[in-house]
Coordinates of C-alpha atoms in Angstrom, one line a residue:
Chain A
M29 CA 83.7 46.0 117.0
K30 CA 86.3 43.5 118.5
H31 CA 88.9 44.8 116.1
I32 CA 88.2 48.4 117.0
F33 CA 88.5 47.6 120.7
I34 CA 91.9 45.9 120.1
L35 CA 93.1 48.9 118.0
F36 CA 91.9 51.2 120.7
T37 CA 93.7 49.3 123.4
L38 CA 96.9 49.1 121.4
L39 CA 96.9 52.8 120.6
F40 CA 96.0 53.8 124.2
S41 CA 98.8 51.5 125.6
N42 CA 101.3 53.1 123.1
A43 CA 100.2 56.5 124.2
I44 CA 100.8 55.6 127.9
Y45 CA 104.1 54.1 127.0
A46 CA 105.0 57.3 125.2
Q47 CA 104.0 59.3 128.3
V48 CA 106.2 57.2 130.6
T49 CA 109.1 57.4 128.1
N50 CA 108.8 61.2 128.2
V51 CA 109.1 61.1 132.0
E52 CA 112.1 58.8 131.7
N53 CA 113.8 61.2 129.3
Q54 CA 113.1 64.0 131.6
V55 CA 114.7 62.2 134.5
R56 CA 117.7 61.2 132.3
S57 CA 118.2 64.9 131.5
Y58 CA 118.6 65.7 135.2
L59 CA 121.7 63.4 135.4
E60 CA 123.4 65.5 132.7
D61 CA 126.7 64.4 131.3
S62 CA 128.6 64.7 134.5
Y63 CA 126.8 61.8 136.2
I64 CA 127.1 58.1 135.2
S65 CA 123.9 56.2 135.5
D66 CA 123.9 53.1 137.7
G67 CA 122.4 51.3 134.7
Q68 CA 118.9 50.9 136.2
I69 CA 115.6 52.7 135.8
Y70 CA 113.4 52.5 138.8
R71 CA 109.6 52.8 138.2
V72 CA 106.9 52.5 140.7
M73 CA 103.1 52.9 140.4
L74 CA 101.7 54.9 143.2
N75 CA 98.1 55.2 144.2
Y76 CA 96.7 58.0 146.3
E77 CA 98.5 58.2 149.7
E78 CA 100.8 55.2 148.7
E79 CA 104.5 55.4 149.3
G80 CA 107.2 53.6 147.2
E81 CA 110.4 52.6 148.7
F82 CA 113.8 51.9 147.1
D83 CA 116.5 50.0 149.0
V84 CA 119.9 51.3 148.1
T85 CA 123.5 51.1 149.2
L86 CA 125.4 54.4 148.5
F87 CA 129.2 54.1 148.6
G88 CA 131.5 56.4 150.6
G89 CA 133.7 58.8 148.6
T90 CA 131.0 59.0 145.9
Q91 CA 128.8 61.9 144.9
Y92 CA 125.3 60.8 143.8
R93 CA 122.5 62.5 142.0
I94 CA 119.0 61.3 142.8
A95 CA 116.5 62.3 140.2
F96 CA 112.8 61.8 140.0
S97 CA 109.8 62.7 137.9
S98 CA 106.2 61.4 137.5
T99 CA 103.5 61.1 135.0
L100 CA 101.5 63.7 137.0
S101 CA 103.2 66.9 136.0
Q102 CA 101.1 69.1 138.2
A103 CA 101.4 67.0 141.3
N104 CA 104.1 67.3 144.0
L105 CA 106.6 64.5 144.0
I106 CA 108.2 64.1 147.4
F107 CA 111.3 62.0 147.9
T108 CA 113.1 61.4 151.2
V109 CA 116.4 59.6 151.9
I110 CA 116.5 57.9 155.2
D111 CA 119.0 55.6 156.9
F112 CA 118.1 52.2 158.4
E113 CA 117.6 53.9 161.8
Q114 CA 114.9 56.1 160.2
N115 CA 117.0 59.3 160.4
V116 CA 116.1 61.6 157.6
L117 CA 119.3 62.4 155.6
F118 CA 117.5 64.5 153.0
T119 CA 114.0 65.4 151.8
N120 CA 113.2 67.5 148.8
Q121 CA 110.2 68.9 150.7
D122 CA 112.7 71.3 152.3
F123 CA 113.6 72.6 148.9
D124 CA 110.4 73.3 147.0
N125 CA 110.1 69.6 145.9
T126 CA 113.1 69.9 143.6
P127 CA 113.2 67.0 141.2
Y128 CA 116.9 66.2 141.8
W129 CA 119.5 66.6 144.5
D130 CA 123.2 65.7 145.0
L131 CA 124.3 63.7 148.0
L132 CA 128.0 63.3 148.8
F133 CA 128.7 60.3 151.1
T134 CA 131.9 60.3 153.2
S135 CA 131.1 56.7 154.2
T136 CA 129.1 53.9 152.7
I137 CA 125.5 53.8 153.9
D138 CA 122.5 51.5 153.4
C139 CA 119.6 53.8 152.8
K140 CA 115.9 53.8 151.8
I141 CA 114.6 56.3 149.3
Q142 CA 110.9 56.9 149.9
V143 CA 108.7 58.5 147.3
K144 CA 105.1 59.7 147.2
I145 CA 102.9 61.8 145.0
E146 CA 100.8 64.6 146.5
D147 CA 98.0 65.4 144.1
K148 CA 95.0 67.6 144.9
Q149 CA 92.8 65.3 142.8
N150 CA 94.0 62.1 144.5
R151 CA 95.1 60.6 141.2
S152 CA 97.4 57.7 140.7
G153 CA 100.7 58.0 138.8
I154 CA 104.0 56.5 138.0
A155 CA 107.2 57.8 139.6
V156 CA 110.5 57.2 137.9
M157 CA 113.8 57.4 139.7
M158 CA 117.4 57.3 138.3
I159 CA 120.6 57.3 140.3
G160 CA 123.8 58.8 138.8
Y161 CA 127.2 58.9 140.4
K162 CA 130.6 60.5 139.9
Chain B
M15 CA 80.6 51.0 112.5
P16 CA 82.3 54.1 111.0
K17 CA 80.7 56.2 113.7
I18 CA 82.4 54.2 116.4
L19 CA 85.7 54.4 114.6
I20 CA 85.4 58.2 114.4
I21 CA 84.6 58.4 118.1
V22 CA 87.6 56.2 118.9
L23 CA 89.9 58.2 116.7
C24 CA 88.7 61.5 118.1
F25 CA 89.3 60.3 121.6
I26 CA 92.9 59.2 120.7
I27 CA 93.6 62.6 119.0
L28 CA 92.2 64.5 122.0
W29 CA 94.2 62.4 124.4
G30 CA 97.3 63.0 122.3
C31 CA 96.7 66.7 122.3
D32 CA 96.3 66.7 126.0
Q33 CA 99.5 64.8 126.4
T34 CA 101.5 67.3 124.5
N35 CA 100.0 70.0 126.7
Q36 CA 100.5 68.2 129.9
Q37 CA 102.6 71.0 131.5
G38 CA 99.5 73.2 131.6
T39 CA 96.7 70.7 132.3
T40 CA 95.6 68.2 134.8
G41 CA 93.7 65.1 133.8
S42 CA 90.6 63.9 135.4
K43 CA 90.6 61.2 138.2
S44 CA 88.7 58.8 135.9
R45 CA 91.2 59.1 133.1
N46 CA 94.1 58.3 135.5
N47 CA 92.2 55.4 136.8
E48 CA 91.9 54.2 133.2
L49 CA 95.6 54.7 132.9
V50 CA 96.3 52.6 135.9
D51 CA 93.9 49.9 134.7
T52 CA 95.4 49.9 131.2
I53 CA 98.9 49.6 132.6
N54 CA 97.8 46.8 134.9
S55 CA 96.1 44.9 132.1
T56 CA 98.9 45.4 129.5
Q57 CA 101.7 44.7 132.0
I58 CA 103.7 47.6 130.6
L59 CA 105.2 48.3 134.0
N60 CA 106.3 46.3 136.9
I61 CA 104.0 47.3 139.7
N62 CA 105.7 47.1 143.0
D63 CA 106.0 49.3 146.0
N64 CA 109.4 48.1 147.1
L65 CA 112.4 48.1 144.7
F66 CA 116.0 47.0 145.3
S67 CA 119.1 48.5 143.9
I68 CA 122.3 46.7 142.9
P69 CA 125.4 48.9 142.6
S70 CA 126.7 49.2 139.1
P71 CA 129.7 46.9 138.4
H72 CA 131.6 49.9 137.1
Q73 CA 131.1 51.6 140.3
V74 CA 132.3 48.6 142.3
S75 CA 135.4 48.1 140.2
K76 CA 136.2 51.9 140.0
I77 CA 137.8 51.5 143.4
L78 CA 140.5 49.3 141.8
I79 CA 141.7 52.2 139.6
D80 CA 141.5 54.7 142.5
L81 CA 143.7 52.4 144.5
K82 CA 146.1 52.0 141.6
I83 CA 145.7 48.2 141.5
E84 CA 147.7 46.8 138.6
Y85 CA 145.7 45.6 135.6
N86 CA 145.3 41.8 135.4
P87 CA 143.7 40.3 132.3
E88 CA 143.6 36.9 133.9
I89 CA 140.8 38.1 136.1
L90 CA 138.4 38.4 133.1
N91 CA 136.0 35.9 131.7
P92 CA 137.6 34.8 128.4
T93 CA 135.5 35.8 125.4
Q94 CA 135.9 32.3 124.0
N95 CA 133.6 31.1 126.7
T96 CA 130.7 32.6 124.9
R97 CA 130.2 29.5 122.8
K98 CA 129.5 27.5 126.0
Y99 CA 126.4 29.6 126.8
S100 CA 123.6 27.6 125.1
N101 CA 120.5 28.8 127.0
S102 CA 119.1 32.2 127.5
Y103 CA 119.7 32.2 131.2
K104 CA 123.4 31.6 130.9
K105 CA 123.5 34.2 128.1
A106 CA 121.8 36.8 130.3
L107 CA 124.1 36.1 133.3
N108 CA 127.2 36.4 131.1
L109 CA 125.9 39.5 129.4
G110 CA 126.2 41.0 132.9
V111 CA 129.6 39.4 133.5
Y112 CA 131.0 40.7 130.2
G113 CA 129.5 44.2 130.9
A114 CA 131.5 44.3 134.2
D115 CA 134.6 43.0 132.3
L116 CA 134.2 45.7 129.6
G117 CA 133.9 48.3 132.4
Y118 CA 137.1 47.0 133.9
V119 CA 139.1 47.0 130.6
N120 CA 137.7 50.4 129.8
L121 CA 138.8 51.8 133.2
Y122 CA 142.4 50.6 132.4
E123 CA 142.2 52.1 128.9
K124 CA 142.7 48.7 127.1
T125 CA 141.2 49.6 123.7
Q126 CA 141.7 46.3 121.9
E127 CA 140.2 44.3 124.8
A128 CA 137.3 46.8 124.9
I129 CA 136.5 46.2 121.3
T130 CA 136.6 42.4 121.8
Y131 CA 134.4 42.5 124.9
F132 CA 131.9 44.9 123.2
S133 CA 131.7 42.5 120.2
V134 CA 130.8 39.6 122.6
I135 CA 128.2 41.8 124.3
K136 CA 126.6 42.6 120.9
I137 CA 126.5 38.9 120.0
L138 CA 124.9 37.9 123.3
A139 CA 122.4 40.7 123.1
E140 CA 121.4 39.6 119.6
E141 CA 121.1 36.0 120.7
L142 CA 118.9 37.1 123.6
D143 CA 116.8 39.1 121.1
I144 CA 117.4 42.3 123.0
S145 CA 119.6 44.0 120.5
N146 CA 116.7 46.4 119.8
A147 CA 117.5 47.9 123.2
F148 CA 120.6 49.4 121.7
N149 CA 119.7 51.9 119.2
K150 CA 122.0 52.3 116.1
E151 CA 123.2 55.7 117.2
T152 CA 124.3 54.3 120.6
I153 CA 126.2 51.4 118.9
K154 CA 127.9 53.9 116.5
S155 CA 128.8 56.2 119.5
I156 CA 130.2 53.3 121.5
E157 CA 132.3 52.1 118.5
K158 CA 133.5 55.7 117.9
N159 CA 134.4 56.2 121.6
L160 CA 136.2 52.9 122.3
T161 CA 139.4 55.0 122.9
N162 CA 137.6 57.6 125.0
Q163 CA 137.4 56.2 128.5
D164 CA 135.0 58.7 130.0
S165 CA 132.6 58.8 127.1
L166 CA 132.6 55.0 126.8
L167 CA 131.7 54.7 130.5
H168 CA 128.7 57.0 130.1
L169 CA 127.6 55.2 126.9
L170 CA 127.9 51.8 128.5
S171 CA 126.0 52.8 131.6
N172 CA 123.3 54.3 129.4
S173 CA 123.2 51.1 127.2
Y174 CA 122.7 48.9 130.3
Q175 CA 120.0 51.4 131.3
D176 CA 118.4 51.0 127.9
I177 CA 118.5 47.2 128.2
D178 CA 117.0 47.5 131.7
L179 CA 114.2 49.7 130.3
F180 CA 113.6 47.4 127.3
L181 CA 113.3 44.3 129.4
K182 CA 111.0 45.9 131.9
T183 CA 108.7 47.3 129.2
N184 CA 108.6 43.9 127.4
D185 CA 107.7 41.8 130.4
Q186 CA 111.2 40.2 130.5
E187 CA 112.3 41.5 133.9
H188 CA 113.5 38.0 134.8
T189 CA 116.2 38.4 132.1
G190 CA 117.2 41.8 133.4
V191 CA 117.6 40.4 136.9
L192 CA 120.1 37.8 135.6
I193 CA 122.1 40.5 133.8
L194 CA 122.3 42.4 137.1
A195 CA 123.3 39.3 139.0
G196 CA 126.1 38.5 136.5
G197 CA 127.5 42.0 136.8
W198 CA 127.5 41.9 140.5
I199 CA 129.1 38.5 140.8
E200 CA 131.8 39.4 138.3
S201 CA 132.6 42.7 140.1
M202 CA 132.7 40.9 143.5
F203 CA 135.0 38.3 142.0
M204 CA 137.4 41.0 141.0
L205 CA 137.2 42.7 144.4
T206 CA 137.8 39.5 146.3
Q207 CA 140.7 38.3 144.1
F208 CA 142.5 41.6 144.4
A209 CA 141.8 41.9 148.1
I210 CA 143.3 38.5 148.8
N211 CA 146.3 39.2 146.6
T212 CA 147.1 42.7 147.8
N213 CA 145.7 42.6 151.4
N214 CA 144.4 46.0 150.8
Q215 CA 142.1 47.2 153.7
Q216 CA 139.9 49.4 151.5
L217 CA 139.1 46.5 149.2
C218 CA 138.2 44.4 152.2
T219 CA 135.9 47.1 153.5
R220 CA 134.2 47.4 150.0
I221 CA 133.6 43.7 150.0
G222 CA 131.9 44.0 153.5
E223 CA 129.9 47.0 152.3
N224 CA 128.3 44.7 149.7
K225 CA 126.4 42.8 152.5
H226 CA 123.2 44.7 151.9
P227 CA 123.4 44.6 148.0
L228 CA 123.8 40.8 148.4
S229 CA 120.7 40.6 150.4
N230 CA 118.8 42.8 147.8
L231 CA 120.1 40.5 145.0
I232 CA 118.7 37.4 146.8
K233 CA 115.3 39.2 147.2
I234 CA 115.2 40.1 143.5
L235 CA 116.2 36.6 142.3
S236 CA 113.8 34.9 144.7
K237 CA 110.8 36.4 142.8
Y238 CA 111.7 34.1 139.8
T239 CA 112.6 30.8 141.4
E240 CA 109.6 29.1 139.7
K241 CA 110.6 30.4 136.3
N242 CA 113.6 28.1 135.9
K243 CA 115.8 26.1 138.3
I244 CA 118.8 28.3 137.6
Y245 CA 117.2 31.0 139.7
Q246 CA 116.8 28.6 142.7
T247 CA 120.4 27.4 142.2
L248 CA 121.7 30.9 142.2
V249 CA 119.6 31.9 145.2
D250 CA 120.8 28.8 147.2
K251 CA 124.5 29.7 146.4
L252 CA 124.0 33.3 147.3
I253 CA 122.3 32.3 150.6
T254 CA 125.4 30.2 151.4
L255 CA 127.5 33.3 150.7
Q256 CA 125.1 35.4 152.8
E257 CA 125.7 33.0 155.8
L258 CA 129.4 33.8 155.5
Y259 CA 128.6 37.5 155.3
D260 CA 126.7 37.2 158.7
N261 CA 130.1 37.1 160.4
I262 CA 131.0 40.5 159.1
E263 CA 130.4 43.2 161.7
V264 CA 128.7 46.4 160.5
N265 CA 128.5 49.3 162.9
Y266 CA 126.6 52.4 161.9
T267 CA 126.7 55.9 163.5
Y268 CA 124.4 58.6 162.6
E269 CA 125.8 62.1 162.2
Y270 CA 124.2 65.4 161.1
S271 CA 124.3 66.1 157.4
E272 CA 125.4 69.4 155.9
T273 CA 123.3 71.0 153.1
H274 CA 124.4 73.7 150.7
P275 CA 121.1 74.7 149.0
E276 CA 122.8 77.0 146.4
Q277 CA 124.8 74.0 145.1
K278 CA 121.9 71.6 145.6
I279 CA 124.1 69.3 147.5
T280 CA 124.0 67.6 150.9
K281 CA 127.1 66.1 152.5
I282 CA 126.3 63.0 154.6
Y283 CA 128.7 62.5 157.5
S284 CA 127.1 59.3 159.0
K285 CA 129.5 56.5 159.2
T286 CA 129.5 52.7 158.7
E287 CA 132.4 50.7 160.0
I288 CA 133.1 47.2 158.7
T289 CA 135.0 44.5 160.5
I290 CA 136.0 41.5 158.5
S291 CA 138.5 38.8 159.6
K292 CA 141.1 37.3 157.3
E293 CA 139.5 33.9 157.7
D294 CA 136.1 35.2 156.7
L295 CA 137.6 37.1 153.7
K296 CA 139.2 33.8 152.5
K297 CA 135.9 31.9 152.9
I298 CA 134.0 34.7 151.0
T299 CA 136.6 34.8 148.3
T300 CA 136.3 31.0 147.8
E301 CA 132.5 31.1 147.8
I302 CA 132.3 33.9 145.3
S303 CA 134.8 32.1 143.1
N304 CA 132.5 29.0 143.2
I305 CA 129.5 31.0 142.2
R306 CA 131.4 32.8 139.4
N307 CA 132.5 29.4 138.1
F308 CA 128.9 28.2 138.1
V309 CA 128.0 31.3 136.0
I310 CA 130.8 31.4 133.5
L311 CA 131.6 27.7 132.9

């Protein structure tokens, strides 16, 4: 019985890992060939009504692509870029919760990227973000 | 016993079927709670509600090529230094350093140097037991594209992303943090050295703009100070640097953004102005050089 439990745990973990990997590949595809990744993959586990926050510095004269996806394919993933004075610079809520958007910065700005998952069934999920630039 | 096995296998098969059909289905609340529990218990993921980003070293040094700053090989960490790195912490830090150096030589289209630096990166990755993060196809593509500047930059960024992912999924985030730190320190070393030598205002501004990334780096490294004394030493040195950065004036003005929905782009017109005195620039340059020496020697 113990061995079956271990086998089950291992297989289940691998399946979850595969699911997260699929999400990561999905986000990677949003960056396309024209954007160079910043070399990091940002993942955050979000419970119902929780919000994740990413602290970023986005350099002037650079065009960025912010891309997201989550393990809950049917849920809405909302991301918002705000400055440190809490001004909203962009939110995908204004654009049908699009999974990616380009931001062109004329000057360097320290920002926060906030993310939350809106799910009718109040489930928890993992949000994955990547930042590309050109 | 066989009955249990059949039930378990059926569950796994059903779960797998559901996963392939995830576009059209929504799982139950309980299954997702199981997912969260399993992730928590297996530590597959770093669970955190606040994450910090460090700019890519390639992105930081790209400004050098944009400003037509002359190539200077003396700025690089010599590949012969590799043999000095006897512990995994120094190896990880210098994997970041050499990644930044490879980005630099690649930007200046120095193919032979790129080959040498890539070889060293491969060796360090193997010694750190993270060479699995590079798949064979990626290595082949990098080797094929050592003369193709744009492709190589993409491949290198993706490789560092693969390493980042590999370390996060294998509960070795502390190693990933050192790679990030090494890359940032090396790129800041380049910026400060060129800023001092050329007196270029844009380079000085870029140094000042790294005030916030420095603060993020300290926060990230601080999570691991109990792991090994090298983290505490690095944090202490970076805090000394941060004290110098406190003299830099940063003024931010919010301006309305302009969005073009058809192109899926928003232009941000808010502005940050950086004021850094020559004296502070000198002090910062000296301090970054000290930190870099601690890392590479």
